[in-house]
Amino acid sequence: MSESTRPAAPARPVHSWDEFTTLREVVVGTAVGARLPEQTDPSSWLSCFPKTSAAELAAIEVGAYPQQVVEETEEDLDALVATLRELGVTVHQPQVVDHAAAFSAPGWKADGGFHSYCPRDLTLVVGETVIEVASPMRHRYFEVFGLRDLFQEYLLGGARWLSAPRPRLDDGLFEFDADGLPLLGESEPVFDAANVLRLGRDVFYQVSRSGNELGLKWLESTLGLLGDLRLHPLRDIYGYTHIDSTIALLRPGLVLLNPERISPETVPEPLRGWDILWCPPAEPSADSPEHALSESWISMNLLMVSPDTAIVESGQHSLIKQLEHAGITVLPHRLRHSRVLGGGFHCVTLDIRRDGGPEDYLS
């Protein structure tokens, strides 16, 4: 049979090696059922408000988010879904999870769940493998169940589906610094997937309050099973939560960095020699709550849909101009409650298929 008459190989159900090549399939989160868990739980305090003192924490209202926040967020996510579909991207959303249902483990109880707004947080896609991570937040223990049917479809279609060891999340995992603020200990491997960025055969892992050294060790051992991959630890860059409001990989050789957390002298070694865009300060928005899950730098939490196209929060005019000057077409979108709910466009999406492969972008 000649090459021209040979049947095309079936599309891989999962194929995502990076943050910027052309996007083909994605999961977009939902705010339905979103609630803020009880903050007296050390894992919730650590994950939601790690810079907030115990006295200040007591003033934060917990429970279901206001209906206006949920409805407006759903409007914004619907617009995002519509744009992605217009671009030819296949879009999925999580099944509804009852986040108000309480649950428990042998060593702790949770008053309910959190939300399904940020699918990026709990699932890591590396190449053709879906990895459910072991989050340090107790209230997110069953959140990924809203995607389990989809992952099973991928498994049946030929993808690999792995899960990190289910963590105990005992009180001993949660420590405190000299100021009484929560820290993540090392009694077992835990990390959020949003501590990770992918760059072809290279993977970056930020050690922080949402990903410990044992989590790094487990991921390193697992990536060794998936191919010739290199894992780069990022330490002492941002000690609180996720990486995607500190570093955004825009295309090979171009990176957006947070100037409050990284300086020209502390650019991670693998990215030295790349062209750098220093993110401008966030511009004011109506979403500036007294108690926010995300800092203002969520403004740089963008989604690359191809190496020359980005989805960016529409109010960030300086950032948009900077990206356009670098040759990137910007599709501006609203995400009115990104700080309240704790996630920008990168957070609220989980890319399943992109065109790129395990290229070596660093040699």
mmCIF file of C-alpha atoms in Angstrom:
data_model
loop_
_atom_site.group_PDB
_atom_site.id
_atom_site.type_symbol
_atom_site.label_atom_id
_atom_site.label_comp_id
_atom_site.label_asym_id
_atom_site.label_seq_id
_atom_site.Cartn_x
_atom_site.Cartn_y
_atom_site.Cartn_z
ATOM 1 C CA MET A 1 0.000 0.000 0.000
ATOM 2 C CA SER A 2 1.424 3.379 -0.987
ATOM 3 C CA GLU A 3 1.862 6.191 1.529
ATOM 4 C CA SER A 4 -0.864 8.200 -0.227
ATOM 5 C CA THR A 5 -3.476 5.436 0.073
ATOM 6 C CA ARG A 6 -2.629 4.321 3.626
ATOM 7 C CA PRO A 7 -5.433 5.138 6.104
ATOM 8 C CA ALA A 8 -4.677 8.032 8.397
ATOM 9 C CA ALA A 9 -3.711 7.058 11.930
ATOM 10 C CA PRO A 10 -6.503 7.682 14.446
ATOM 11 C CA ALA A 11 -6.200 10.931 16.357
ATOM 12 C CA ARG A 12 -4.628 10.553 19.766
ATOM 13 C CA PRO A 13 -7.270 11.168 22.436
ATOM 14 C CA VAL A 14 -4.708 12.911 24.656
ATOM 15 C CA HIS A 15 -1.678 14.749 23.278
ATOM 16 C CA SER A 16 -0.409 17.858 25.076
ATOM 17 C CA TRP A 17 3.272 18.525 25.656
ATOM 18 C CA ASP A 18 3.414 22.294 26.110
ATOM 19 C CA GLU A 19 1.542 25.508 26.923
ATOM 20 C CA PHE A 20 1.482 27.245 23.532
ATOM 21 C CA THR A 21 1.205 25.146 20.368
ATOM 22 C CA THR A 22 -2.146 25.107 18.567
ATOM 23 C CA LEU A 23 -4.916 24.022 20.908
ATOM 24 C CA ARG A 24 -7.294 21.300 19.649
ATOM 25 C CA GLU A 25 -9.177 20.036 22.721
ATOM 26 C CA VAL A 26 -9.692 21.503 26.182
ATOM 27 C CA VAL A 27 -11.680 21.293 29.400
ATOM 28 C CA VAL A 28 -13.199 24.552 30.659
ATOM 29 C CA GLY A 29 -14.255 24.772 34.300
ATOM 30 C CA THR A 30 -17.573 25.754 35.819
ATOM 31 C CA ALA A 31 -18.563 27.916 38.787
ATOM 32 C CA VAL A 32 -21.775 25.983 39.452
ATOM 33 C CA GLY A 33 -21.879 24.893 43.087
ATOM 34 C CA ALA A 34 -18.759 26.871 44.030
ATOM 35 C CA ARG A 35 -18.254 27.429 47.740
ATOM 36 C CA LEU A 36 -15.497 28.585 50.052
ATOM 37 C CA PRO A 37 -14.653 25.853 52.580
ATOM 38 C CA GLU A 38 -14.312 26.317 56.332
ATOM 39 C CA GLN A 39 -11.005 28.125 56.897
ATOM 40 C CA THR A 40 -10.307 26.631 60.317
ATOM 41 C CA ASP A 41 -9.099 23.535 58.450
ATOM 42 C CA PRO A 42 -5.306 23.868 58.060
ATOM 43 C CA SER A 43 -5.328 22.547 54.487
ATOM 44 C CA SER A 44 -7.954 25.080 53.441
ATOM 45 C CA TRP A 45 -6.106 27.940 55.142
ATOM 46 C CA LEU A 46 -2.886 26.873 53.419
ATOM 47 C CA SER A 47 -4.491 26.602 49.986
ATOM 48 C CA CYS A 48 -6.785 29.640 50.064
ATOM 49 C CA PHE A 49 -5.295 32.347 52.285
ATOM 50 C CA PRO A 50 -1.706 31.401 53.195
ATOM 51 C CA LYS A 51 -0.721 35.034 53.825
ATOM 52 C CA THR A 52 -3.693 35.754 56.124
ATOM 53 C CA SER A 53 -3.347 35.646 59.899
ATOM 54 C CA ALA A 54 -5.610 33.482 62.039
ATOM 55 C CA ALA A 55 -7.310 36.599 63.423
ATOM 56 C CA GLU A 56 -8.067 37.944 59.940
ATOM 57 C CA LEU A 57 -9.152 34.512 58.769
ATOM 58 C CA ALA A 58 -12.018 34.479 61.246
ATOM 59 C CA ALA A 59 -13.639 37.432 59.449
ATOM 60 C CA ILE A 60 -13.844 35.664 56.079
ATOM 61 C CA GLU A 61 -17.318 34.464 55.148
ATOM 62 C CA VAL A 62 -17.401 30.828 54.080
ATOM 63 C CA GLY A 63 -20.003 28.735 52.301
ATOM 64 C CA ALA A 64 -21.664 29.120 48.905
ATOM 65 C CA TYR A 65 -20.485 31.999 46.751
ATOM 66 C CA PRO A 66 -23.086 34.703 46.005
ATOM 67 C CA GLN A 67 -25.381 33.791 43.143
ATOM 68 C CA GLN A 68 -24.317 36.916 41.233
ATOM 69 C CA VAL A 69 -20.693 35.751 41.287
ATOM 70 C CA VAL A 70 -21.665 32.327 39.981
ATOM 71 C CA GLU A 71 -24.014 33.626 37.277
ATOM 72 C CA GLU A 72 -21.617 36.264 35.973
ATOM 73 C CA THR A 73 -18.758 33.773 35.964
ATOM 74 C CA GLU A 74 -20.867 31.292 34.018
ATOM 75 C CA GLU A 75 -21.620 34.026 31.477
ATOM 76 C CA ASP A 76 -17.896 34.711 31.099
ATOM 77 C CA LEU A 77 -17.028 31.014 30.818
ATOM 78 C CA ASP A 78 -19.789 30.511 28.232
ATOM 79 C CA ALA A 79 -18.246 33.303 26.141
ATOM 80 C CA LEU A 80 -14.834 31.634 26.467
ATOM 81 C CA VAL A 81 -16.288 28.301 25.360
ATOM 82 C CA ALA A 82 -17.969 29.963 22.368
ATOM 83 C CA THR A 83 -14.694 31.590 21.266
ATOM 84 C CA LEU A 84 -12.759 28.350 21.584
ATOM 85 C CA ARG A 85 -15.346 26.479 19.539
ATOM 86 C CA GLU A 86 -15.248 29.205 16.871
ATOM 87 C CA LEU A 87 -11.506 28.534 16.684
ATOM 88 C CA GLY A 88 -12.252 24.862 16.048
ATOM 89 C CA VAL A 89 -11.340 23.646 19.539
ATOM 90 C CA THR A 90 -13.275 20.743 21.053
ATOM 91 C CA VAL A 91 -14.506 21.835 24.492
ATOM 92 C CA HIS A 92 -15.625 19.753 27.489
ATOM 93 C CA GLN A 93 -16.830 20.851 30.904
ATOM 94 C CA PRO A 94 -16.904 18.935 34.199
ATOM 95 C CA GLN A 95 -20.037 17.169 35.304
ATOM 96 C CA VAL A 96 -21.748 18.951 38.177
ATOM 97 C CA VAL A 97 -20.332 17.935 41.558
ATOM 98 C CA ASP A 98 -22.225 18.492 44.819
ATOM 99 C CA HIS A 99 -19.597 20.557 46.586
ATOM 100 C CA ALA A 100 -21.934 21.094 49.551
ATOM 101 C CA ALA A 101 -21.772 17.409 50.519
ATOM 102 C CA ALA A 102 -19.626 16.789 53.605
ATOM 103 C CA PHE A 103 -17.148 13.900 53.678
ATOM 104 C CA SER A 104 -14.401 12.550 55.877
ATOM 105 C CA ALA A 105 -11.283 10.404 56.113
ATOM 106 C CA PRO A 106 -9.900 8.533 59.144
ATOM 107 C CA GLY A 107 -7.989 11.589 60.379
ATOM 108 C CA TRP A 108 -10.169 14.535 59.365
ATOM 109 C CA LYS A 109 -13.558 15.811 58.247
ATOM 110 C CA ALA A 110 -14.427 18.306 55.519
ATOM 111 C CA ASP A 111 -17.551 20.453 55.614
ATOM 112 C CA GLY A 112 -17.827 20.059 51.834
ATOM 113 C CA GLY A 113 -15.867 20.593 48.663
ATOM 114 C CA PHE A 114 -14.588 23.703 46.900
ATOM 115 C CA HIS A 115 -15.457 24.173 43.209
ATOM 116 C CA SER A 116 -14.889 22.831 39.681
ATOM 117 C CA TYR A 117 -13.764 26.220 38.396
ATOM 118 C CA CYS A 118 -10.038 25.400 37.953
ATOM 119 C CA PRO A 119 -9.557 22.009 36.233
ATOM 120 C CA ARG A 120 -5.879 22.923 35.715
ATOM 121 C CA ASP A 121 -5.257 22.585 39.457
ATOM 122 C CA LEU A 122 -5.823 18.863 39.924
ATOM 123 C CA THR A 123 -4.987 17.212 36.601
ATOM 124 C CA LEU A 124 -1.673 17.245 34.772
ATOM 125 C CA VAL A 125 -1.489 16.212 31.118
ATOM 126 C CA VAL A 126 1.979 15.171 29.962
ATOM 127 C CA GLY A 127 2.054 13.985 26.382
ATOM 128 C CA GLU A 128 -0.465 11.157 26.063
ATOM 129 C CA THR A 129 -0.880 10.660 29.803
ATOM 130 C CA VAL A 130 -3.502 12.077 32.167
ATOM 131 C CA ILE A 131 -2.194 12.345 35.737
ATOM 132 C CA GLU A 132 -4.512 12.997 38.665
ATOM 133 C CA VAL A 133 -2.378 14.706 41.288
ATOM 134 C CA ALA A 134 -2.472 14.551 45.080
ATOM 135 C CA SER A 135 -3.600 18.014 46.158
ATOM 136 C CA PRO A 136 -2.719 19.152 49.683
ATOM 137 C CA MET A 137 -6.246 20.603 50.087
ATOM 138 C CA ARG A 138 -8.638 18.199 51.797
ATOM 139 C CA HIS A 139 -11.737 19.856 50.369
ATOM 140 C CA ARG A 140 -10.633 18.996 46.809
ATOM 141 C CA TYR A 141 -10.281 15.269 47.438
ATOM 142 C CA PHE A 142 -13.193 14.264 45.177
ATOM 143 C CA GLU A 143 -13.329 17.276 42.860
ATOM 144 C CA VAL A 144 -11.808 15.435 39.907
ATOM 145 C CA PHE A 145 -14.732 12.984 39.936
ATOM 146 C CA GLY A 146 -16.488 15.521 37.703
ATOM 147 C CA LEU A 147 -14.016 14.556 34.958
ATOM 148 C CA ARG A 148 -13.744 10.825 35.594
ATOM 149 C CA ASP A 149 -16.134 9.795 32.785
ATOM 150 C CA LEU A 150 -14.143 11.881 30.321
ATOM 151 C CA PHE A 151 -10.854 10.385 31.480
ATOM 152 C CA GLN A 152 -12.320 6.906 31.097
ATOM 153 C CA GLU A 153 -13.219 7.729 27.488
ATOM 154 C CA TYR A 154 -9.624 8.769 26.901
ATOM 155 C CA LEU A 155 -8.411 5.531 28.482
ATOM 156 C CA LEU A 156 -10.628 3.481 26.169
ATOM 157 C CA GLY A 157 -9.312 5.516 23.249
ATOM 158 C CA GLY A 158 -5.708 4.605 24.017
ATOM 159 C CA ALA A 159 -4.525 7.243 26.483
ATOM 160 C CA ARG A 160 -2.673 6.511 29.707
ATOM 161 C CA TRP A 161 -4.425 7.451 32.942
ATOM 162 C CA LEU A 162 -2.439 7.604 36.172
ATOM 163 C CA SER A 163 -3.043 8.852 39.684
ATOM 164 C CA ALA A 164 -0.582 10.015 42.303
ATOM 165 C CA PRO A 165 -0.705 8.126 45.622
ATOM 166 C CA ARG A 166 -3.868 9.143 47.486
ATOM 167 C CA PRO A 167 -2.609 11.327 50.329
ATOM 168 C CA ARG A 168 -3.586 10.845 53.979
ATOM 169 C CA LEU A 169 -3.553 14.634 54.584
ATOM 170 C CA ASP A 170 -3.119 14.128 58.324
ATOM 171 C CA ASP A 171 -2.552 17.161 60.528
ATOM 172 C CA GLY A 172 1.173 16.387 60.622
ATOM 173 C CA LEU A 173 1.491 17.464 56.971
ATOM 174 C CA PHE A 174 0.590 21.028 57.865
ATOM 175 C CA GLU A 175 3.189 23.097 59.688
ATOM 176 C CA PHE A 176 3.444 26.745 60.722
ATOM 177 C CA ASP A 177 6.132 29.395 60.364
ATOM 178 C CA ALA A 178 7.381 31.787 63.042
ATOM 179 C CA ASP A 179 4.488 34.160 62.318
ATOM 180 C CA GLY A 180 1.898 31.420 62.760
ATOM 181 C CA LEU A 181 1.150 31.152 59.044
ATOM 182 C CA PRO A 182 0.638 27.726 57.444
ATOM 183 C CA LEU A 183 3.382 25.785 55.686
ATOM 184 C CA LEU A 184 3.359 22.561 53.698
ATOM 185 C CA GLY A 185 5.382 19.783 55.297
ATOM 186 C CA GLU A 186 7.119 16.743 53.853
ATOM 187 C CA SER A 187 5.380 13.773 55.472
ATOM 188 C CA GLU A 188 4.030 12.546 52.101
ATOM 189 C CA PRO A 189 4.081 13.599 48.420
ATOM 190 C CA VAL A 190 1.477 16.256 47.585
ATOM 191 C CA PHE A 191 1.259 18.885 44.859
ATOM 192 C CA ASP A 192 -1.214 20.708 42.652
ATOM 193 C CA ALA A 193 -0.897 20.280 38.896
ATOM 194 C CA ALA A 194 -0.850 24.083 38.599
ATOM 195 C CA ASN A 195 2.632 23.967 40.165
ATOM 196 C CA VAL A 196 3.786 22.569 36.823
ATOM 197 C CA LEU A 197 4.510 24.030 33.365
ATOM 198 C CA ARG A 198 5.315 21.920 30.300
ATOM 199 C CA LEU A 199 7.805 22.750 27.547
ATOM 200 C CA GLY A 200 8.055 19.740 25.232
ATOM 201 C CA ARG A 201 10.477 17.288 26.813
ATOM 202 C CA ASP A 202 11.093 19.704 29.697
ATOM 203 C CA VAL A 203 8.829 20.084 32.724
ATOM 204 C CA PHE A 204 9.046 22.809 35.396
ATOM 205 C CA TYR A 205 7.889 22.182 38.980
ATOM 206 C CA GLN A 206 7.552 24.984 41.520
ATOM 207 C CA VAL A 207 8.249 23.971 45.109
ATOM 208 C CA SER A 208 5.837 25.988 47.256
ATOM 209 C CA ARG A 209 2.984 25.767 49.736
ATOM 210 C CA SER A 210 0.998 23.891 47.080
ATOM 211 C CA GLY A 211 3.722 21.451 46.064
ATOM 212 C CA ASN A 212 6.371 19.869 48.277
ATOM 213 C CA GLU A 213 9.743 18.240 47.649
ATOM 214 C CA LEU A 214 8.275 14.745 47.961
ATOM 215 C CA GLY A 215 5.722 15.674 45.285
ATOM 216 C CA LEU A 216 8.635 16.705 43.081
ATOM 217 C CA LYS A 217 10.330 13.368 43.738
ATOM 218 C CA TRP A 218 7.183 11.405 42.879
ATOM 219 C CA LEU A 219 6.641 13.344 39.649
ATOM 220 C CA GLU A 220 10.277 12.859 38.661
ATOM 221 C CA SER A 221 9.972 9.109 39.150
ATOM 222 C CA THR A 222 6.759 9.010 37.132
ATOM 223 C CA LEU A 223 8.001 11.141 34.232
ATOM 224 C CA GLY A 224 10.862 8.668 33.928
ATOM 225 C CA LEU A 225 8.271 6.105 32.825
ATOM 226 C CA LEU A 226 6.817 8.381 30.140
ATOM 227 C CA GLY A 227 9.870 9.133 28.020
ATOM 228 C CA ASP A 228 13.123 11.067 27.877
ATOM 229 C CA LEU A 229 11.826 13.990 29.945
ATOM 230 C CA ARG A 230 13.727 16.486 32.088
ATOM 231 C CA LEU A 231 12.244 17.871 35.289
ATOM 232 C CA HIS A 232 13.443 21.298 36.459
ATOM 233 C CA PRO A 233 12.766 22.220 40.097
ATOM 234 C CA LEU A 234 11.978 25.894 40.721
ATOM 235 C CA ARG A 235 12.770 26.846 44.303
ATOM 236 C CA ASP A 236 12.710 30.191 46.094
ATOM 237 C CA ILE A 237 10.753 31.937 43.335
ATOM 238 C CA TYR A 238 7.239 32.116 44.753
ATOM 239 C CA GLY A 239 6.602 30.273 47.984
ATOM 240 C CA TYR A 240 2.837 30.418 48.115
ATOM 241 C CA THR A 241 0.743 28.614 45.508
ATOM 242 C CA HIS A 242 0.746 28.057 41.751
ATOM 243 C CA ILE A 243 3.262 28.904 39.037
ATOM 244 C CA ASP A 244 1.022 30.355 36.332
ATOM 245 C CA SER A 245 0.843 33.869 37.754
ATOM 246 C CA THR A 246 4.650 33.956 37.871
ATOM 247 C CA ILE A 247 5.754 32.397 34.564
ATOM 248 C CA ALA A 248 3.820 32.134 31.288
ATOM 249 C CA LEU A 249 5.461 30.344 28.353
ATOM 250 C CA LEU A 250 4.257 32.203 25.244
ATOM 251 C CA ARG A 251 6.141 30.465 22.435
ATOM 252 C CA PRO A 252 9.610 28.960 21.990
ATOM 253 C CA GLY A 253 12.092 31.601 23.052
ATOM 254 C CA LEU A 254 9.553 34.036 24.545
ATOM 255 C CA VAL A 255 8.367 34.085 28.159
ATOM 256 C CA LEU A 256 6.223 36.413 30.277
ATOM 257 C CA LEU A 257 7.572 36.866 33.820
ATOM 258 C CA ASN A 258 6.270 38.446 37.013
ATOM 259 C CA PRO A 259 8.696 41.272 37.951
ATOM 260 C CA GLU A 260 7.638 41.183 41.596
ATOM 261 C CA ARG A 261 8.728 37.571 42.010
ATOM 262 C CA ILE A 262 11.534 37.225 39.463
ATOM 263 C CA SER A 263 14.359 39.635 38.660
ATOM 264 C CA PRO A 264 16.811 39.594 35.741
ATOM 265 C CA GLU A 265 19.285 37.925 38.112
ATOM 266 C CA THR A 266 16.875 35.166 39.212
ATOM 267 C CA VAL A 267 15.447 34.088 35.858
ATOM 268 C CA PRO A 268 15.368 30.261 35.981
ATOM 269 C CA GLU A 269 18.506 28.884 34.384
ATOM 270 C CA PRO A 270 16.737 26.961 31.558
ATOM 271 C CA LEU A 271 15.018 30.187 30.402
ATOM 272 C CA ARG A 272 18.111 32.402 30.382
ATOM 273 C CA GLY A 273 18.745 33.474 26.828
ATOM 274 C CA TRP A 274 15.023 33.630 26.050
ATOM 275 C CA ASP A 275 13.357 36.924 25.203
ATOM 276 C CA ILE A 276 11.514 38.193 28.283
ATOM 277 C CA LEU A 277 8.360 40.251 28.582
ATOM 278 C CA TRP A 278 8.046 41.712 32.079
ATOM 279 C CA CYS A 279 4.388 41.754 32.984
ATOM 280 C CA PRO A 280 3.039 45.239 33.751
ATOM 281 C CA PRO A 281 1.156 45.735 37.028
ATOM 282 C CA ALA A 282 -2.454 44.653 36.964
ATOM 283 C CA GLU A 283 -4.907 47.346 36.020
ATOM 284 C CA PRO A 284 -7.784 47.976 38.422
ATOM 285 C CA SER A 285 -10.985 46.017 38.000
ATOM 286 C CA ALA A 286 -14.325 45.765 39.754
ATOM 287 C CA ASP A 287 -13.178 42.396 41.093
ATOM 288 C CA SER A 288 -11.011 43.705 43.934
ATOM 289 C CA PRO A 289 -12.446 42.023 47.027
ATOM 290 C CA GLU A 290 -11.072 42.491 50.501
ATOM 291 C CA HIS A 291 -10.447 38.749 50.777
ATOM 292 C CA ALA A 292 -9.358 37.356 47.408
ATOM 293 C CA LEU A 293 -8.089 33.871 46.611
ATOM 294 C CA SER A 294 -5.789 35.318 43.948
ATOM 295 C CA GLU A 295 -3.441 38.277 44.045
ATOM 296 C CA SER A 296 -3.685 40.996 41.389
ATOM 297 C CA TRP A 297 -1.044 39.134 39.334
ATOM 298 C CA ILE A 298 -3.786 36.768 38.180
ATOM 299 C CA SER A 299 -3.863 39.380 35.386
ATOM 300 C CA MET A 300 -0.985 37.534 33.646
ATOM 301 C CA ASN A 301 -2.794 34.197 33.822
ATOM 302 C CA LEU A 302 -3.470 33.935 30.098
ATOM 303 C CA LEU A 303 -4.265 31.077 27.732
ATOM 304 C CA MET A 304 -2.206 30.578 24.584
ATOM 305 C CA VAL A 305 -4.378 29.007 21.878
ATOM 306 C CA SER A 306 -1.488 29.018 19.398
ATOM 307 C CA PRO A 307 2.051 30.445 19.395
ATOM 308 C CA ASP A 308 0.698 33.727 18.040
ATOM 309 C CA THR A 309 -2.739 33.982 19.713
ATOM 310 C CA ALA A 310 -3.599 34.536 23.389
ATOM 311 C CA ILE A 311 -6.785 34.900 25.409
ATOM 312 C CA VAL A 312 -6.248 37.680 27.953
ATOM 313 C CA GLU A 313 -8.447 39.482 30.473
ATOM 314 C CA SER A 314 -9.966 42.393 28.555
ATOM 315 C CA GLY A 315 -9.214 45.034 31.187
ATOM 316 C CA GLN A 316 -5.444 44.475 31.086
ATOM 317 C CA HIS A 317 -4.698 47.043 28.386
ATOM 318 C CA SER A 318 -0.977 47.429 29.080
ATOM 319 C CA LEU A 319 -0.396 43.692 28.943
ATOM 320 C CA ILE A 320 -2.440 43.417 25.751
ATOM 321 C CA LYS A 321 -0.346 46.138 24.073
ATOM 322 C CA GLN A 322 2.856 44.444 25.187
ATOM 323 C CA LEU A 323 1.768 41.108 23.760
ATOM 324 C CA GLU A 324 0.641 42.682 20.506
ATOM 325 C CA HIS A 325 3.995 44.427 20.190
ATOM 326 C CA ALA A 326 5.603 40.975 20.446
ATOM 327 C CA GLY A 327 3.509 39.772 17.494
ATOM 328 C CA ILE A 328 0.799 37.997 19.483
ATOM 329 C CA THR A 329 -2.828 38.475 18.520
ATOM 330 C CA VAL A 330 -4.913 39.000 21.656
ATOM 331 C CA LEU A 331 -8.501 37.831 22.030
ATOM 332 C CA PRO A 332 -9.727 39.878 25.006
ATOM 333 C CA HIS A 333 -12.311 38.285 27.283
ATOM 334 C CA ARG A 334 -13.949 39.091 30.600
ATOM 335 C CA LEU A 335 -13.432 36.956 33.657
ATOM 336 C CA ARG A 336 -15.032 39.230 36.205
ATOM 337 C CA HIS A 337 -14.493 37.194 39.351
ATOM 338 C CA SER A 338 -11.072 35.695 38.695
ATOM 339 C CA ARG A 339 -9.677 36.985 41.996
ATOM 340 C CA VAL A 340 -12.733 35.976 44.037
ATOM 341 C CA LEU A 341 -12.754 32.416 42.699
ATOM 342 C CA GLY A 342 -9.007 32.085 42.349
ATOM 343 C CA GLY A 343 -8.229 31.570 38.691
ATOM 344 C CA GLY A 344 -7.576 33.240 35.334
ATOM 345 C CA PHE A 345 -7.798 31.809 31.824
ATOM 346 C CA HIS A 346 -4.937 29.349 32.276
ATOM 347 C CA CYS A 347 -6.406 28.111 35.568
ATOM 348 C CA VAL A 348 -9.944 27.586 34.249
ATOM 349 C CA THR A 349 -8.756 25.455 31.330
ATOM 350 C CA LEU A 350 -7.063 22.079 31.003
ATOM 351 C CA ASP A 351 -5.652 21.439 27.566
ATOM 352 C CA ILE A 352 -6.054 17.863 26.358
ATOM 353 C CA ARG A 353 -4.693 18.089 22.824
ATOM 354 C CA ARG A 354 -2.192 20.480 21.260
ATOM 355 C CA ASP A 355 -0.223 20.102 18.056
ATOM 356 C CA GLY A 356 3.265 20.135 19.575
ATOM 357 C CA GLY A 357 5.247 17.103 20.593
ATOM 358 C CA PRO A 358 8.160 16.355 22.971
ATOM 359 C CA GLU A 359 10.466 18.822 21.279
ATOM 360 C CA ASP A 360 13.680 20.002 22.868
ATOM 361 C CA TYR A 361 13.204 23.765 23.106
ATOM 362 C CA LEU A 362 16.184 24.373 25.378
ATOM 363 C CA SER A 363 19.180 22.951 23.510
#
